[in-house]
Amino acid sequence: IENSIFFFNSCQGGDGGSAGLSNAFGGVGGLARGGAVWSSAALTQMGFCTLATNFVIGGGGGTNTAGGFPGTTGATAGSEIFQLAAGVFNLSASLLSYDPSGTNFPNVAGVTDAGYNISSDASLTKSTIITTTWNNNPNLFFTFFQETNSVIVGGSSFGSYILTLGLAIGSSAQGFVPGVPGLTFPATDETLFPRPTPTTA
């Protein structure tokens, strides 16, 4: 997965079932994992991506109509990415940011740091080999704007505007990935502008 934006997606668990006995508990709410990406693959590779303001919402606990006990809310994990323990999810050169109020976290669960990531929290365990990732960074700013996505055929332009999520001026993520000889960045950034290779990305 490369050069992609995941924004304002959500995963919500189902509500627990109700109970009608005075000494019973309502059902536990369903789990919510991976607000933007959920993977059970043996190997997933992701790079040059932005994952911002995605949500996980645990299912509500079931009620008890006979004066018993309500169920508990379902557990949550990975508002941006969730990887099952049986697989490996390598993440590099990507941005992870939860909602501005900071109430929906952690960003990732089960993800392997492959370097040059910036995360608004510390849920991504930094690699001890590639130590370039920057955690606990609150200064990740994004802005929505329209970008033309057109195809020119026979002198005529076809296509439509697309919404994209670009870095705001002054973001700490600008130019964070340095050019590396022999490394080819994606030809454009996520906003369809040419990516300067091999200077910075």
XYZ file of N, CA, C and O in Angstrom:
804
model
N 0.869 -1.171 0.000
C 0.000 0.000 0.000
C 0.903 1.217 0.000
O 1.719 1.374 0.904
N 0.783 2.084 -1.004
C 1.721 3.195 -1.151
C 1.008 4.460 -1.612
O 0.056 4.412 -2.396
N 1.473 5.608 -1.055
C 1.019 6.902 -1.548
C -0.492 7.068 -1.426
O -1.145 7.562 -2.345
N -1.045 6.670 -0.289
C -2.494 6.702 -0.103
C -2.855 7.479 1.157
O -2.057 7.608 2.076
N -4.077 8.006 1.167
C -4.588 8.747 2.316
C -5.803 8.020 2.872
O -6.719 7.654 2.134
N -5.803 7.814 4.184
C -6.936 7.212 4.887
C -7.436 8.254 5.887
O -6.751 8.561 6.861
N -8.622 8.793 5.663
C -9.102 9.901 6.476
C -10.572 9.719 6.827
O -11.401 9.431 5.967
N -10.861 9.874 8.117
C -12.231 9.901 8.629
C -12.988 8.606 8.337
O -14.168 8.606 7.991
N -12.289 7.481 8.476
C -12.936 6.176 8.431
C -13.225 5.744 9.862
O -12.686 6.295 10.819
N -14.055 4.731 10.012
C -14.359 4.280 11.368
C -14.702 2.801 11.385
O -15.125 2.222 10.385
N -14.500 2.198 12.544
C -14.901 0.820 12.800
C -15.656 0.816 14.122
O -15.144 1.314 15.134
N -16.862 0.307 14.130
C -17.679 0.314 15.339
C -18.192 -1.076 15.630
O -18.750 -1.747 14.758
N -18.004 -1.518 16.884
C -18.503 -2.817 17.303
C -20.002 -2.793 17.515
O -20.590 -1.746 17.799
N -20.611 -3.946 17.384
C -22.046 -4.049 17.622
C -22.369 -3.984 19.109
O -21.537 -4.299 19.964
N -23.581 -3.550 19.421
C -23.997 -3.461 20.817
C -24.251 -4.848 21.397
O -24.662 -5.778 20.691
N -23.988 -4.963 22.696
C -24.253 -6.230 23.383
C -25.747 -6.481 23.519
O -26.555 -5.543 23.514
N -26.100 -7.745 23.640
C -27.510 -8.110 23.778
C -28.071 -7.738 25.143
O -27.336 -7.597 26.125
N -29.372 -7.556 25.211
C -30.017 -7.207 26.472
C -30.330 -8.467 27.279
O -30.344 -9.577 26.764
N -30.553 -8.255 28.554
C -30.891 -9.358 29.457
C -32.146 -8.994 30.240
O -32.455 -7.813 30.430
N -32.878 -10.019 30.713
C -34.129 -9.764 31.411
C -34.238 -10.439 32.757
O -35.346 -10.625 33.263
N -33.118 -10.827 33.337
C -33.123 -11.457 34.656
C -32.447 -10.529 35.657
O -31.457 -9.868 35.340
N -32.941 -10.498 36.886
C -32.460 -9.531 37.869
C -31.006 -9.759 38.266
O -30.333 -8.840 38.713
N -30.506 -10.972 38.143
C -29.112 -11.242 38.537
C -28.207 -11.471 37.329
O -27.120 -12.020 37.461
N -28.653 -11.051 36.138
C -27.882 -11.296 34.913
C -27.173 -10.023 34.456
O -27.474 -8.921 34.896
N -26.202 -10.224 33.573
C -25.470 -9.120 32.973
C -25.906 -8.953 31.512
O -26.129 -9.947 30.808
N -25.966 -7.704 31.063
C -26.165 -7.464 29.648
C -24.940 -7.907 28.864
O -23.842 -8.056 29.423
N -25.116 -8.127 27.581
C -24.002 -8.600 26.755
C -22.896 -7.574 26.605
O -23.126 -6.361 26.676
N -21.683 -8.071 26.420
C -20.529 -7.193 26.204
C -20.585 -6.630 24.784
O -20.884 -7.353 23.828
N -20.269 -5.344 24.645
C -20.243 -4.732 23.319
C -19.147 -5.327 22.453
O -18.123 -5.816 22.947
N -19.342 -5.254 21.151
C -18.388 -5.838 20.218
C -17.085 -5.066 20.136
O -17.025 -3.860 20.391
N -16.008 -5.761 19.772
C -14.693 -5.142 19.604
C -14.680 -4.209 18.394
O -15.413 -4.418 17.430
N -13.814 -3.205 18.451
C -13.582 -2.330 17.295
C -12.081 -2.219 17.102
O -11.366 -1.715 17.970
N -11.578 -2.669 15.965
C -10.138 -2.710 15.703
C -9.851 -2.253 14.285
O -10.453 -2.734 13.334
N -8.903 -1.322 14.163
C -8.490 -0.869 12.840
C -9.474 0.098 12.214
O -10.237 -0.282 11.320
N -9.456 1.355 12.669
C -10.382 2.333 12.122
C -10.149 2.623 10.652
O -11.081 2.931 9.919
N -8.900 2.541 10.194
C -8.590 2.768 8.778
C -8.197 1.481 8.067
O -8.672 1.198 6.971
N -7.319 0.693 8.688
C -6.819 -0.540 8.065
C -6.816 -1.663 9.097
O -6.297 -1.493 10.211
N -7.380 -2.793 8.728
C -7.346 -4.020 9.548
C -6.738 -5.103 8.680
O -7.171 -5.313 7.545
N -5.716 -5.779 9.186
C -5.037 -6.779 8.363
C -4.863 -8.091 9.111
O -4.511 -8.110 10.295
N -5.109 -9.169 8.401
C -4.791 -10.504 8.904
C -3.796 -11.195 7.975
O -3.566 -12.391 8.085
N -3.209 -10.416 7.052
C -2.276 -10.984 6.079
C -0.980 -11.421 6.757
O -0.589 -10.882 7.795
N -0.301 -12.377 6.162
C 0.990 -12.813 6.683
C 2.013 -11.685 6.594
O 2.869 -11.535 7.466
N 1.927 -10.848 5.547
C 2.840 -9.719 5.394
C 2.127 -8.575 4.684
O 1.551 -8.764 3.610
N 2.163 -7.392 5.295
C 1.638 -6.181 4.691
C 2.739 -5.126 4.695
O 3.413 -4.943 5.710
N 2.930 -4.442 3.567
C 3.901 -3.361 3.456
C 3.152 -2.071 3.151
O 2.356 -2.027 2.208
N 3.409 -1.019 3.945
C 2.779 0.277 3.701
C 3.838 1.367 3.789
O 4.666 1.361 4.708
N 3.821 2.301 2.832
C 4.782 3.391 2.849
C 4.246 4.638 2.177
O 3.387 4.557 1.295
N 4.739 5.801 2.613
C 4.359 7.085 2.050
C 2.846 7.295 2.114
O 2.213 7.716 1.148
N 2.267 6.985 3.258
C 0.826 7.114 3.443
C 0.513 8.055 4.600
O 1.344 8.273 5.489
N -0.687 8.604 4.590
C -1.195 9.427 5.674
C -2.454 8.777 6.230
O -3.379 8.479 5.474
N -2.475 8.561 7.546
C -3.648 8.013 8.213
C -4.016 8.985 9.326
O -3.271 9.146 10.294
N -5.143 9.674 9.168
C -5.475 10.755 10.090
C -6.959 10.755 10.428
O -7.815 10.560 9.546
N -7.247 10.969 11.700
C -8.616 11.138 12.188
C -9.514 9.974 11.787
O -10.617 10.157 11.278
N -9.034 8.774 12.015
C -9.859 7.583 11.882
C -10.253 7.126 13.290
O -9.571 7.432 14.261
N -11.347 6.382 13.395
C -11.927 6.114 14.704
C -12.217 4.638 14.926
O -12.558 3.917 13.986
N -12.082 4.210 16.162
C -12.587 2.918 16.597
C -13.544 3.173 17.765
O -13.214 3.893 18.702
N -14.732 2.586 17.699
C -15.767 2.823 18.694
C -16.288 1.472 19.155
O -16.907 0.728 18.380
N -16.011 1.128 20.407
C -16.483 -0.145 20.940
C -17.996 -0.179 21.034
O -18.654 0.846 21.298
N -18.568 -1.338 20.813
C -20.019 -1.482 20.908
C -20.515 -1.221 22.328
O -19.824 -1.496 23.306
N -21.712 -0.682 22.436
C -22.282 -0.394 23.748
C -22.652 -1.658 24.496
O -23.039 -2.668 23.900
N -22.505 -1.621 25.808
C -22.906 -2.764 26.616
C -24.415 -2.956 26.594
O -25.177 -1.988 26.531
N -24.830 -4.198 26.636
C -26.257 -4.497 26.619
C -26.948 -4.052 27.906
O -26.332 -3.960 28.962
N -28.220 -3.754 27.789
C -28.994 -3.324 28.957
C -29.581 -4.531 29.693
O -29.592 -5.650 29.179
N -30.058 -4.266 30.898
C -30.794 -5.280 31.643
C -32.118 -4.661 32.055
O -32.163 -3.684 32.783
N -33.202 -5.239 31.570
C -34.532 -4.668 31.789
C -35.161 -5.079 33.112
O -36.251 -4.635 33.446
N -34.467 -5.929 33.892
C -35.045 -6.416 35.152
C -34.236 -5.961 36.355
O -34.274 -6.590 37.413
N -33.496 -4.863 36.208
C -32.748 -4.345 37.347
C -31.432 -5.038 37.593
O -30.826 -4.862 38.659
N -30.955 -5.822 36.615
C -29.661 -6.491 36.770
C -28.529 -5.563 36.385
O -28.580 -4.353 36.620
N -27.507 -6.121 35.777
C -26.290 -5.360 35.495
C -26.152 -5.091 33.994
O -26.366 -5.997 33.185
N -25.753 -3.874 33.624
C -25.514 -3.603 32.202
C -24.207 -4.240 31.741
O -23.294 -4.476 32.544
N -24.102 -4.503 30.456
C -22.861 -5.034 29.909
C -21.815 -3.937 29.770
O -22.111 -2.748 29.883
N -20.591 -4.339 29.535
C -19.494 -3.382 29.373
C -19.303 -3.029 27.898
O -19.664 -3.791 26.996
N -18.713 -1.867 27.671
C -18.415 -1.412 26.312
C -17.318 -2.267 25.687
O -16.377 -2.679 26.372
N -17.422 -2.522 24.411
C -16.431 -3.333 23.724
C -15.063 -2.674 23.671
O -14.955 -1.449 23.614
N -14.021 -3.488 23.691
C -12.649 -2.985 23.664
C -12.305 -2.426 22.284
O -12.895 -2.806 21.269
N -11.324 -1.506 22.254
C -10.868 -0.913 21.001
C -9.357 -1.063 20.868
O -8.649 -1.177 21.862
N -8.879 -1.054 19.627
C -7.428 -1.118 19.370
C -7.145 -0.625 17.968
O -7.849 -0.964 17.024
N -6.114 0.222 17.838
C -5.649 0.653 16.527
C -6.610 1.557 15.794
O -7.247 1.127 14.829
N -6.722 2.813 16.223
C -7.627 3.721 15.525
C -7.215 3.923 14.072
O -8.052 4.201 13.217
N -5.912 3.795 13.776
C -5.447 3.919 12.387
C -5.193 2.550 11.747
O -5.667 2.284 10.651
N -4.432 1.675 12.431
C -4.075 0.369 11.860
C -4.146 -0.706 12.942
O -3.650 -0.504 14.064
N -4.709 -1.840 12.595
C -4.671 -3.018 13.475
C -4.171 -4.208 12.673
O -4.664 -4.500 11.584
N -3.165 -4.908 13.216
C -2.615 -6.107 12.588
C -2.760 -7.277 13.555
O -2.358 -7.188 14.716
N -3.347 -8.372 13.071
C -3.430 -9.572 13.895
C -2.032 -10.088 14.231
O -1.102 -9.944 13.435
N -1.906 -10.703 15.389
C -0.594 -11.142 15.867
C 0.070 -12.155 14.943
O 1.293 -12.279 14.935
N -0.709 -12.881 14.152
C -0.134 -13.924 13.294
C 0.613 -13.358 12.092
O 1.355 -14.075 11.429
N 0.438 -12.076 11.787
C 1.076 -11.498 10.606
C 2.045 -10.384 10.952
O 2.248 -10.046 12.115
N 2.667 -9.809 9.910
C 3.609 -8.700 10.060
C 3.128 -7.542 9.198
O 2.790 -7.724 8.024
N 3.095 -6.347 9.792
C 2.683 -5.141 9.083
C 3.824 -4.142 9.176
O 4.044 -3.530 10.212
N 4.594 -3.986 8.089
C 5.728 -3.064 8.057
C 5.259 -1.685 7.586
O 4.696 -1.561 6.497
N 5.522 -0.662 8.398
C 5.105 0.698 8.078
C 6.322 1.599 7.977
O 7.163 1.623 8.874
N 6.420 2.367 6.889
C 7.543 3.286 6.723
C 7.072 4.583 6.087
O 6.068 4.613 5.362
N 7.801 5.677 6.369
C 7.596 6.979 5.723
C 6.131 7.389 5.702
O 5.620 7.868 4.687
N 5.447 7.214 6.831
C 4.014 7.500 6.890
C 3.670 8.346 8.104
O 4.443 8.438 9.060
N 2.490 8.968 8.051
C 2.007 9.840 9.105
C 0.805 9.213 9.789
O -0.100 8.706 9.118
N 0.794 9.277 11.119
C -0.305 8.724 11.908
C -0.799 9.802 12.862
O -0.037 10.301 13.692
N -2.065 10.163 12.763
C -2.579 11.216 13.630
C -4.022 10.927 13.996
O -4.860 10.697 13.124
N -4.312 10.916 15.303
C -5.698 10.717 15.722
C -6.429 12.047 15.738
O -5.906 13.076 15.333
N -7.695 12.017 16.207
C -8.520 13.222 16.159
C -7.928 14.340 17.016
O -7.212 14.089 17.977
N -8.208 15.622 16.669
C -7.579 16.748 17.357
C -7.788 16.772 18.860
O -6.951 17.267 19.604
N -8.914 16.231 19.339
C -9.151 16.242 20.781
C -8.277 15.233 21.511
O -8.168 15.270 22.733
N -7.658 14.320 20.763
C -6.757 13.348 21.370
C -7.451 12.281 22.180
O -6.862 11.661 23.055
N -8.721 12.022 21.864
C -9.481 11.063 22.668
C -9.554 9.688 22.041
O -10.044 8.761 22.670
N -9.137 9.544 20.803
C -9.290 8.267 20.116
C -7.918 7.699 19.773
O -7.333 8.012 18.754
N -7.369 6.903 20.656
C -6.046 6.358 20.483
C -5.980 5.029 21.208
O -6.892 4.711 21.973
N -5.015 4.165 21.026
C -3.761 4.408 20.300
C -3.922 4.318 18.787
O -4.876 3.747 18.287
N -2.934 4.894 18.094
C -2.973 4.919 16.633
C -2.886 3.532 16.017
O -3.592 3.232 15.065
N -1.953 2.702 16.513
C -1.714 1.403 15.881
C -1.634 0.301 16.918
O -1.362 0.543 18.092
N -1.857 -0.922 16.441
C -1.675 -2.114 17.271
C -1.105 -3.209 16.381
O -1.638 -3.490 15.306
N 0.013 -3.791 16.803
C 0.623 -4.887 16.068
C 1.414 -4.480 14.847
O 1.712 -5.319 13.990
N 1.795 -3.205 14.738
C 2.497 -2.694 13.550
C 3.996 -2.620 13.815
O 4.428 -2.242 14.906
N 4.803 -2.957 12.809
C 6.256 -2.919 12.909
C 6.794 -1.643 12.267
O 6.489 -1.338 11.116
N 7.587 -0.901 13.011
C 8.184 0.333 12.521
C 9.335 0.017 11.567
O 10.300 -0.637 11.938
N 9.212 0.521 10.321
C 10.283 0.338 9.344
C 11.002 1.650 9.050
O 11.734 1.749 8.068
N 10.790 2.668 9.900
C 11.545 3.911 9.800
C 10.825 5.054 9.111
O 9.944 4.865 8.290
N 11.208 6.279 9.513
C 10.731 7.526 8.917
C 9.215 7.698 9.034
O 8.561 8.221 8.138
N 8.648 7.258 10.144
C 7.246 7.523 10.428
C 7.157 8.674 11.427
O 8.073 8.905 12.211
N 6.037 9.390 11.405
C 5.750 10.386 12.430
C 4.375 10.052 13.005
O 3.393 9.940 12.263
N 4.320 9.905 14.319
C 3.074 9.526 14.979
C 2.732 10.519 16.076
O 3.612 10.997 16.793
N 1.451 10.801 16.218
C 1.016 11.736 17.250
C 0.996 11.098 18.636
O 0.824 11.800 19.624
N 1.163 9.781 18.716
C 1.280 9.144 20.024
C 2.441 8.157 19.998
O 3.222 8.115 19.051
N 2.584 7.356 21.050
C 3.728 6.439 21.163
C 3.333 4.985 20.945
O 4.043 4.079 21.383
N 2.207 4.756 20.269
C 1.758 3.376 20.092
C 2.606 2.590 19.097
O 2.604 1.355 19.130
N 3.327 3.264 18.218
C 4.223 2.584 17.279
C 5.583 2.411 17.952
O 6.304 3.383 18.179
N 5.932 1.193 18.277
C 7.210 0.920 18.925
C 8.347 1.178 17.953
O 8.416 0.581 16.880
N 9.255 2.092 18.310
C 10.339 2.466 17.413
C 11.297 1.307 17.183
O 11.636 0.562 18.101
N 11.731 1.179 15.943
C 12.734 0.181 15.606
C 14.063 0.527 16.276
O 14.443 1.702 16.342
N 14.748 -0.477 16.757
C 16.076 -0.252 17.340
C 17.167 -0.279 16.275
O 18.320 0.035 16.563
N 16.787 -0.633 15.039
C 17.744 -0.695 13.928
C 17.639 0.561 13.069
O 18.645 1.195 12.741
N 16.416 0.923 12.692
C 16.169 2.157 11.941
C 15.493 3.116 12.913
O 14.297 3.011 13.169
N 16.245 4.038 13.460
C 15.762 4.833 14.594
C 15.238 6.210 14.187
O 15.281 7.155 14.970
N 14.720 6.325 12.991
C 14.335 7.631 12.456
C 12.897 8.035 12.771
O 12.519 9.183 12.541
N 12.084 7.123 13.259
C 10.680 7.442 13.532
C 10.552 8.421 14.690
O 11.312 8.375 15.650
N 9.553 9.306 14.594
C 9.327 10.352 15.577
C 7.948 10.147 16.192
O 6.931 10.290 15.523
N 7.909 9.808 17.485
C 6.653 9.578 18.193
C 6.258 10.788 19.026
O 7.042 11.700 19.249
N 5.008 10.750 19.505
C 4.475 11.798 20.388
C 4.609 13.190 19.781
O 4.992 14.141 20.452
N 4.302 13.304 18.513
C 4.386 14.595 17.848
C 2.982 15.164 17.667
O 2.193 14.644 16.887
N 2.654 16.241 18.384
C 1.303 16.803 18.278
C 1.138 17.770 17.119
O 0.030 18.249 16.870
N 2.221 18.083 16.409
C 2.184 19.145 15.413
C 2.012 18.619 13.992
O 2.703 19.042 13.076
N 1.088 17.701 13.822
C 0.779 17.190 12.492
C -0.470 17.920 11.997
O -1.565 17.706 12.506
N -0.279 18.796 11.027
C -1.385 19.598 10.539
C -1.737 19.166 9.128
O -0.872 18.950 8.295
N -3.023 19.080 8.866
C -3.496 18.694 7.536
C -4.583 19.666 7.097
O -5.252 20.287 7.902
N -4.771 19.766 5.805
C -5.838 20.623 5.294
C -6.463 19.966 4.068
O -5.774 19.337 3.270
N -7.765 20.072 3.954
C -8.456 19.551 2.784
C -8.393 20.564 1.647
O -8.552 21.763 1.852
N -8.153 20.109 0.456
C -8.298 20.960 -0.709
C -8.594 20.086 -1.914
O -8.424 18.873 -1.880
N -9.075 20.723 -2.979
C -9.424 19.988 -4.184
C -8.243 19.926 -5.133
O -7.503 20.883 -5.299
N -8.078 18.789 -5.731
C -7.009 18.588 -6.711
C -7.640 18.003 -7.968
O -8.468 17.094 -7.900
N -7.288 18.544 -9.117
C -7.842 18.036 -10.362
C -7.227 16.683 -10.694
O -6.023 16.506 -10.648
N -8.054 15.740 -10.998
C -7.594 14.412 -11.406
C -8.165 14.152 -12.798
O -9.259 13.631 -12.941
N -7.453 14.580 -13.816
C -8.002 14.556 -15.170
C -7.174 13.681 -16.096
O -5.981 13.483 -15.897
N -7.825 13.176 -17.096
C -7.176 12.413 -18.156
C -7.410 13.155 -19.464
O -8.545 13.540 -19.772
N -6.361 13.405 -20.221
C -6.491 14.139 -21.479
C -6.478 13.141 -22.633
O -5.542 12.354 -22.785
N -7.544 13.165 -23.409
C -7.683 12.269 -24.558
C -8.059 13.119 -25.764
O -9.089 13.806 -25.764
N -7.221 13.084 -26.801
C -7.512 13.824 -28.014
C -7.676 15.314 -27.800
O -8.490 15.959 -28.464
N -6.919 15.857 -26.865
C -6.988 17.289 -26.611
C -8.090 17.701 -25.653
O -8.185 18.868 -25.280
N -8.950 16.777 -25.260
C -10.029 17.085 -24.318
C -9.718 16.484 -22.947
O -9.116 15.410 -22.842
N -10.147 17.187 -21.913
C -9.871 16.752 -20.553
C -11.103 16.086 -19.945
O -12.211 16.622 -20.012
N -10.899 14.890 -19.377
C -11.984 14.168 -18.723
C -11.574 13.905 -17.277
O -10.414 13.688 -16.984
N -12.531 13.922 -16.398
C -12.222 13.648 -15.003
C -12.972 14.588 -14.091
O -13.867 15.325 -14.505
N -12.625 14.569 -12.818
C -13.335 15.373 -11.837
C -12.374 15.769 -10.732
O -11.250 15.284 -10.654
N -12.845 16.666 -9.848
C -12.050 17.050 -8.705
C -12.102 15.955 -7.647
O -13.124 15.289 -7.467
N -10.990 15.768 -6.947
C -10.961 14.835 -5.835
C -10.532 15.602 -4.589
O -9.786 16.566 -4.665
N -11.051 15.190 -3.442
C -10.617 15.765 -2.182
C -9.368 15.044 -1.728
O -9.288 13.817 -1.764
N -8.395 15.799 -1.297
C -7.164 15.185 -0.821
C -6.713 15.882 0.450
O -7.155 16.980 0.763
N -5.879 15.235 1.205
C -5.458 15.727 2.513
C -3.980 16.071 2.436
O -3.131 15.184 2.370
N -3.674 17.352 2.408
C -2.295 17.786 2.258
C -1.749 18.374 3.542
O -2.496 18.781 4.434
N -0.426 18.414 3.655
C 0.213 19.024 4.815
C 0.009 20.531 4.795
O 0.128 21.170 3.759
N -0.295 21.090 5.944
C -0.376 22.540 6.066
C 1.035 23.117 6.133
O 1.995 22.428 6.521
N 1.170 24.371 5.761
C 2.473 25.041 5.808
C 2.982 25.042 7.244
O 2.261 25.358 8.177
N 4.243 24.652 7.416
C 4.840 24.620 8.742
C 4.715 23.292 9.453
O 5.189 23.138 10.584
N 4.107 22.297 8.823
C 4.001 20.989 9.456
C 5.383 20.380 9.659
O 6.269 20.493 8.815
N 5.550 19.701 10.785
C 6.824 19.054 11.084
C 7.118 17.897 10.151
O 8.236 17.378 10.120
N 6.129 17.469 9.377
C 6.327 16.336 8.471
C 6.931 16.738 7.135
O 7.321 15.868 6.344
N 7.023 18.023 6.853
C 7.561 18.457 5.566
C 9.039 18.092 5.442
O 9.847 18.395 6.316
N 9.397 17.430 4.345
C 10.789 17.077 4.086
C 11.400 16.152 5.112
O 12.612 16.148 5.307
N 10.558 15.338 5.772
C 11.050 14.502 6.864
C 11.899 13.332 6.366
O 12.834 12.904 7.030
N 11.576 12.791 5.207
C 12.319 11.646 4.675
C 13.413 12.160 3.748
O 13.129 12.756 2.711
N 14.689 11.977 4.091
C 15.774 12.485 3.249
C 15.969 11.611 2.013
O 15.603 10.445 1.996
N 16.543 12.211 0.995
C 16.871 11.424 -0.186
C 17.961 10.412 0.119
O 18.897 10.684 0.861
N 17.820 9.242 -0.420
C 18.798 8.171 -0.234
C 19.224 7.691 -1.607
O 18.375 7.303 -2.415
N 20.515 7.735 -1.920
C 20.964 7.262 -3.235
C 20.474 5.843 -3.512
O 20.576 4.959 -2.665
N 19.903 5.662 -4.673
C 19.388 4.352 -5.051
C 17.957 4.112 -4.644
O 17.342 3.140 -5.072
N 17.396 4.999 -3.790
C 16.010 4.854 -3.369
C 15.133 5.737 -4.240
O 15.380 6.931 -4.383
N 14.108 5.177 -4.835
C 13.194 5.932 -5.669
C 11.894 6.150 -4.923
O 11.225 5.198 -4.540
N 11.560 7.418 -4.708
C 10.287 7.732 -4.082
C 9.170 7.554 -5.105
O 9.418 7.556 -6.317
N 7.902 7.437 -4.640
C 6.791 7.485 -5.597
C 6.877 8.764 -6.430
O 7.308 9.805 -5.941
N 6.469 8.690 -7.674
C 6.647 9.817 -8.604
C 5.962 11.086 -8.130
O 6.444 12.195 -8.355
N 4.803 10.953 -7.474
C 4.099 12.115 -6.938
C 3.829 11.894 -5.458
O 3.903 10.763 -4.958
N 3.507 12.993 -4.771
C 3.072 12.824 -3.392
C 1.574 12.528 -3.389
O 0.952 12.357 -4.438
N 0.979 12.476 -2.192
C -0.427 12.086 -2.100
C -1.372 13.126 -2.682
O -2.545 12.849 -2.928
N -0.865 14.339 -2.895
C -1.688 15.394 -3.471
C -1.465 15.538 -4.972
O -1.877 16.524 -5.565
N -0.787 14.579 -5.566
C -0.552 14.478 -7.007
C 0.497 15.451 -7.535
O 0.637 15.616 -8.737
N 1.234 16.090 -6.624
C 2.342 16.935 -7.044
C 3.607 16.086 -7.174
O 3.792 15.126 -6.421
N 4.498 16.430 -8.121
C 5.738 15.654 -8.280
C 6.536 15.590 -6.970
O 6.637 16.579 -6.237
N 7.048 14.427 -6.654
C 7.823 14.250 -5.430
C 9.306 14.415 -5.768
O 9.807 13.769 -6.679
N 10.009 15.296 -5.049
C 11.407 15.543 -5.372
C 12.311 14.388 -4.958
O 12.537 14.147 -3.791
N 12.811 13.682 -5.948
C 13.711 12.554 -5.695
C 15.091 12.909 -6.265
O 15.182 13.370 -7.398
N 16.181 12.702 -5.532
C 16.240 12.106 -4.201
C 16.504 13.138 -3.102
O 17.315 12.898 -2.222
N 15.860 14.307 -3.132
C 16.132 15.330 -2.131
C 15.439 15.011 -0.824
O 16.040 14.535 0.127
N 14.151 15.274 -0.753
C 13.362 14.926 0.433
C 11.966 14.541 0.002
O 11.554 14.792 -1.115
N 11.220 13.941 0.927
C 9.822 13.592 0.653
C 8.971 13.960 1.852
O 9.429 13.915 2.981
